[in-house]
mmCIF file of C-alpha atoms in Angstrom:
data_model
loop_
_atom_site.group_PDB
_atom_site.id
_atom_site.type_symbol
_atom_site.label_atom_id
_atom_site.label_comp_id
_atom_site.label_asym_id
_atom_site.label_seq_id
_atom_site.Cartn_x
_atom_site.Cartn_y
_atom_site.Cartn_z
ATOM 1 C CA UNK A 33 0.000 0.000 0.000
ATOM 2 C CA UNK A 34 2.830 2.740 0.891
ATOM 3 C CA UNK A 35 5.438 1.002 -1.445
ATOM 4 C CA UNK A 36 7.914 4.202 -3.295
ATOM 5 C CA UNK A 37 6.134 5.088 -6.666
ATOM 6 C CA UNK A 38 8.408 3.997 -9.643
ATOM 7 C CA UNK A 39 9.212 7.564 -10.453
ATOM 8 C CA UNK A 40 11.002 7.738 -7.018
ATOM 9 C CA UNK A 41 8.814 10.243 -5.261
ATOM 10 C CA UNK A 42 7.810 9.998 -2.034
ATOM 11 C CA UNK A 43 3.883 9.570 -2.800
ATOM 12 C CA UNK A 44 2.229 8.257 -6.172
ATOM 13 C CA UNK A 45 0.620 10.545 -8.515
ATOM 14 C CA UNK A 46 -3.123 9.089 -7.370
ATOM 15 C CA UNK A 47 -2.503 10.119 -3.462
ATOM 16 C CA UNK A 48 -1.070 13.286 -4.681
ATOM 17 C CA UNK A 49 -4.322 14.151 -6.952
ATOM 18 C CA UNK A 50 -6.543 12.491 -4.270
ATOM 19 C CA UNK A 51 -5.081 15.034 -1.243
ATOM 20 C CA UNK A 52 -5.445 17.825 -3.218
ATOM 21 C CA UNK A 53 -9.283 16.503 -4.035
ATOM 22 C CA UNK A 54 -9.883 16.121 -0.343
ATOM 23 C CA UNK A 55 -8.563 19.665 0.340
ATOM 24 C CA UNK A 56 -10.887 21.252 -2.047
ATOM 25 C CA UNK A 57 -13.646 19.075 -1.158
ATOM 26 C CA UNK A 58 -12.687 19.941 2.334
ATOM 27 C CA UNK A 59 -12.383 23.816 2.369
ATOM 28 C CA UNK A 60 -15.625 23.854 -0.233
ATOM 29 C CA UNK A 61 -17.982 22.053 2.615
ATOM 30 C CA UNK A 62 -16.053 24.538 5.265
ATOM 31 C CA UNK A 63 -16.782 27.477 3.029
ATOM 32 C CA UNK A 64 -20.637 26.887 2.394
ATOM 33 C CA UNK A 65 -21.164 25.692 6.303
ATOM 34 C CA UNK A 66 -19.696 28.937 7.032
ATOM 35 C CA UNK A 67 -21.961 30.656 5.098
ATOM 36 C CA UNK A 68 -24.716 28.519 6.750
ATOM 37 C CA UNK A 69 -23.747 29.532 10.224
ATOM 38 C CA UNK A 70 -23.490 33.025 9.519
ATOM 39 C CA UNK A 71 -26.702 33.672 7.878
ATOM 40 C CA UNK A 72 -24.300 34.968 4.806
ATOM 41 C CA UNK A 73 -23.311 38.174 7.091
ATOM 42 C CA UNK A 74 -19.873 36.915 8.003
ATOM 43 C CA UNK A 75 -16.664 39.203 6.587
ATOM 44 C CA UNK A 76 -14.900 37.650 3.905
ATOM 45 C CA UNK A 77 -11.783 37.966 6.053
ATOM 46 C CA UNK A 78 -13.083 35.621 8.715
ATOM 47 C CA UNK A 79 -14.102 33.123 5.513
ATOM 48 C CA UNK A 80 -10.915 33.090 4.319
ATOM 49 C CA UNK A 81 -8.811 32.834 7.269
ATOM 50 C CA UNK A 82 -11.650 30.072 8.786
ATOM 51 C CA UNK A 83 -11.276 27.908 5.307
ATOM 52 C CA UNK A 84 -7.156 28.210 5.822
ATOM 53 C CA UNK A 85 -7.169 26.916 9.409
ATOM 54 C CA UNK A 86 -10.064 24.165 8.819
ATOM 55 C CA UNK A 87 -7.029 22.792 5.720
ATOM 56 C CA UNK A 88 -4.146 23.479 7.845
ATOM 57 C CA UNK A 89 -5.682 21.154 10.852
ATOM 58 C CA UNK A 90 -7.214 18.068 8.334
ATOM 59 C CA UNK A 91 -3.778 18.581 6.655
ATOM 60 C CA UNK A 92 -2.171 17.951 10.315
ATOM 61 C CA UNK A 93 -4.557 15.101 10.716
ATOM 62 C CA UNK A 94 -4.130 13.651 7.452
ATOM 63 C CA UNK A 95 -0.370 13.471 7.620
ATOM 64 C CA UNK A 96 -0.497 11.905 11.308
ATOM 65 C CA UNK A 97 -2.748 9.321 9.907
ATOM 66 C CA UNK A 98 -0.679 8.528 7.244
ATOM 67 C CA UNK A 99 2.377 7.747 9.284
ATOM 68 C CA UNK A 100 -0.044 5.901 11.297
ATOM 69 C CA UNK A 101 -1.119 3.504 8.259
ATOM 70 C CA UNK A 102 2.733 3.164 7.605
ATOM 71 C CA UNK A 103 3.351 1.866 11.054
ATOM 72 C CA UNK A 104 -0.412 -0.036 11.036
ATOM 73 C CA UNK A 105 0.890 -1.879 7.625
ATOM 74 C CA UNK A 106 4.995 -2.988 8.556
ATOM 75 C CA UNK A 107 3.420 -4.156 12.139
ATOM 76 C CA UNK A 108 0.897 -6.543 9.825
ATOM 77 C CA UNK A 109 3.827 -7.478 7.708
ATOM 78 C CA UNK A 110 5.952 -8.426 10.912
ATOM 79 C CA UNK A 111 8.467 -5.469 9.955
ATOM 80 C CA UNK A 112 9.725 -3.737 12.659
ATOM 81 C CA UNK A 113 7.452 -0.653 12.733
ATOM 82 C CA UNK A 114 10.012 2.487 12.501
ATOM 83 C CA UNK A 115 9.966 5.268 10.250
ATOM 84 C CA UNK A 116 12.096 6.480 7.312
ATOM 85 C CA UNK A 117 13.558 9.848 6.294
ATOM 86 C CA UNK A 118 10.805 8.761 2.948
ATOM 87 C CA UNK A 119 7.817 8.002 5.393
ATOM 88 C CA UNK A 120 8.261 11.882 7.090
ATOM 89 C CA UNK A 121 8.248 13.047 3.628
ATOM 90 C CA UNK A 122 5.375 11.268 2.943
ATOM 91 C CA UNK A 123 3.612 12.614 5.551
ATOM 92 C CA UNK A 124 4.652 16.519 5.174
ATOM 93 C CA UNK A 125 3.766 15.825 1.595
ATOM 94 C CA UNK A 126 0.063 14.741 2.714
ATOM 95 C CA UNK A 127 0.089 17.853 4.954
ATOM 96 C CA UNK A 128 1.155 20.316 1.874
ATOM 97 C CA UNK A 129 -0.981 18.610 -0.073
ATOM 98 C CA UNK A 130 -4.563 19.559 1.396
ATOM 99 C CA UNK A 131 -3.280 22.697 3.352
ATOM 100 C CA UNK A 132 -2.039 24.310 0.137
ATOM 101 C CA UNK A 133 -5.534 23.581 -2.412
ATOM 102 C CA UNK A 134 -7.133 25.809 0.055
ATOM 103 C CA UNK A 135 -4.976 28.533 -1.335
ATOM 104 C CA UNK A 136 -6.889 29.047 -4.976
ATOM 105 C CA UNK A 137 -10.318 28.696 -3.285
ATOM 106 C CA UNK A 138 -9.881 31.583 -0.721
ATOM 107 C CA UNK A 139 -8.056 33.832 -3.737
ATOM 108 C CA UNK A 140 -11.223 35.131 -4.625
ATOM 109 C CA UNK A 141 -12.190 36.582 -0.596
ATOM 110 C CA UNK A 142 -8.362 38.390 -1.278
ATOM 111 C CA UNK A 143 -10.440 39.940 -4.298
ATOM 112 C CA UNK A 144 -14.024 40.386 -3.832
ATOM 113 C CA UNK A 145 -15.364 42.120 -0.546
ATOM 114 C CA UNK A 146 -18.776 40.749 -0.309
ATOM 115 C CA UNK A 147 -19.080 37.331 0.686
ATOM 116 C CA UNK A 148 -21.708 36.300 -2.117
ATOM 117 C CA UNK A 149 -19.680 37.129 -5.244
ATOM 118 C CA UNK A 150 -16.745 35.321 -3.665
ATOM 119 C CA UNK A 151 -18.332 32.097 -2.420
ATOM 120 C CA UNK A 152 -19.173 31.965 -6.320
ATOM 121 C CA UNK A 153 -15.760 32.923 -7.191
ATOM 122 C CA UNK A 154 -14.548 30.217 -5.020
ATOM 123 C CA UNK A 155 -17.072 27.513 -5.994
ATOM 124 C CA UNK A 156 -16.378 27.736 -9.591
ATOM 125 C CA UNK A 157 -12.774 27.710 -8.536
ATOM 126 C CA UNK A 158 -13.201 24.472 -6.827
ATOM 127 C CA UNK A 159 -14.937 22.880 -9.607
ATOM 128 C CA UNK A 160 -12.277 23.750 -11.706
ATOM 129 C CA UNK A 161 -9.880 22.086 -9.299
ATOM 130 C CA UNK A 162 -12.031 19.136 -9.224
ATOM 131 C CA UNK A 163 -12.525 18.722 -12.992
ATOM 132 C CA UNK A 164 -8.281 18.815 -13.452
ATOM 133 C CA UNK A 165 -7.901 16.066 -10.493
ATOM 134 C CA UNK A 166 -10.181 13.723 -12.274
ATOM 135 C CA UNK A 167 -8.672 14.619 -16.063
ATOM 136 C CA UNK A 168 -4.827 14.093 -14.013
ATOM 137 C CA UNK A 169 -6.545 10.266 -12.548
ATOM 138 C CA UNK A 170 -7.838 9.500 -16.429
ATOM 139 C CA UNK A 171 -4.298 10.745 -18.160
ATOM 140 C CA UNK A 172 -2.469 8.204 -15.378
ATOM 141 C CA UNK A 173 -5.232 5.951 -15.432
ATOM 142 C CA UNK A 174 -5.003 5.676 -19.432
ATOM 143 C CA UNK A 175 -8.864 6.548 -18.899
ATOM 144 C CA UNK A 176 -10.685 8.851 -20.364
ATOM 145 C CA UNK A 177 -9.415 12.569 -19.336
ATOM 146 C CA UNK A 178 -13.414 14.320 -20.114
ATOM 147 C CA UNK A 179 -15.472 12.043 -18.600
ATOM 148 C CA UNK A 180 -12.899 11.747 -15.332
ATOM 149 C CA UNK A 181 -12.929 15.483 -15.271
ATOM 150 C CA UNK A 182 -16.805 15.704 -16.191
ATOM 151 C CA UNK A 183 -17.104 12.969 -13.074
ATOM 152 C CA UNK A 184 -15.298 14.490 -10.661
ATOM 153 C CA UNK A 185 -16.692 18.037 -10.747
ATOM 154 C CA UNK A 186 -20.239 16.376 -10.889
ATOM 155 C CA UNK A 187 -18.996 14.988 -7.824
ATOM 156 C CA UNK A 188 -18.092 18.352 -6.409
ATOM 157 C CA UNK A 189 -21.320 19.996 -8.367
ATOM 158 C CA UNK A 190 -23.514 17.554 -6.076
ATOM 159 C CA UNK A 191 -22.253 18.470 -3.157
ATOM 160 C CA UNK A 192 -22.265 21.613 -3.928
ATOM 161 C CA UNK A 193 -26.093 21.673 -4.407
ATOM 162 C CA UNK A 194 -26.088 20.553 -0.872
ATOM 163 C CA UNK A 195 -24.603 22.704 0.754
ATOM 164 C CA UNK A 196 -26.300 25.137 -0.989
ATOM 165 C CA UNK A 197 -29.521 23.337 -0.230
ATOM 166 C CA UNK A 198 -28.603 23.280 3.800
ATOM 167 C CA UNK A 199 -28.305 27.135 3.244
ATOM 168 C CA UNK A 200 -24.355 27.601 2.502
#
């Protein structure tokens, strides 16, 4: 399960994709339960920084838990359960991973100073983000890049409509 990728990097290109999924998926629920909490009257400031921290601590989580899984899979194995230099990596990787896709979804708070036109701003953003993840799976995948792409921002378009349906 946590074997090196051929290429030599420290994660595989479908757990780097699939962190940076989770961290839009992430910050996108975050950003629309924000807005359901508030009532929409919330500054954009306290969206923005709220998203950040709510990606830097699943980032923190996710990283822990990977190391966890790492230790969880050599004690099944019967290898002795100690980490590598690699298996750190790894797990700062995760971190990055889902702390920095926040980043391109909050952009548009930076920009916009009502909290309407940048939840849009950010939503399409995150659909963006979501259709490239699922065209990156397809072109490793040797799948087909629209309909991965098409799939995964349905995905995200779904969800979307929920949280927009809850109120965010």
């Amino acid at each position: 399960m946590f074997e090196a990728p051929p290429s030599g990097r420290v994660l595989d290109p479908i757990e780097r994709v699939s962190e940076v999924i989770f961290g839009v998926l992430m910050a996108m629920t975050f950003i629309g339960t924000l807005n359901v909490a508030t009532g929409g009257r919330e500054e954009v400031r306290t969206a923005m920084i709220a998203a950040l921290g709510c990606n830097i601590a699943w980032g923190l989580a996710d990283g822990v838990l990977y190391i966890v899984a790492i230790l969880t899979e050599r004690t099944r194995e019967r290898i002795v359960p100690r980490l590598t230099r690699r298996d750190l990596r790894g797990a700062v990787g995760v971190f990055l991973l889902v702390a920095v896709s926040t980043f391109p979804l909050v952009v548009p708070f930076l920009f916009l100073h009502e909290l309407r036109p940048a939840l849009l701003a950010s939503r399409i953003v995150a659909l963006t983000l979501l259709f490239l993840g699922g065209w990156i799976l397809a072109r490793y995948a040797g799948g087909n890049r629209w309909t991965a792409g098409a799939g995964m921002a349905a995905v995200g378009a779904v969800l979307l409509a929920a949280i927009i349906a809850l109120g965010g």
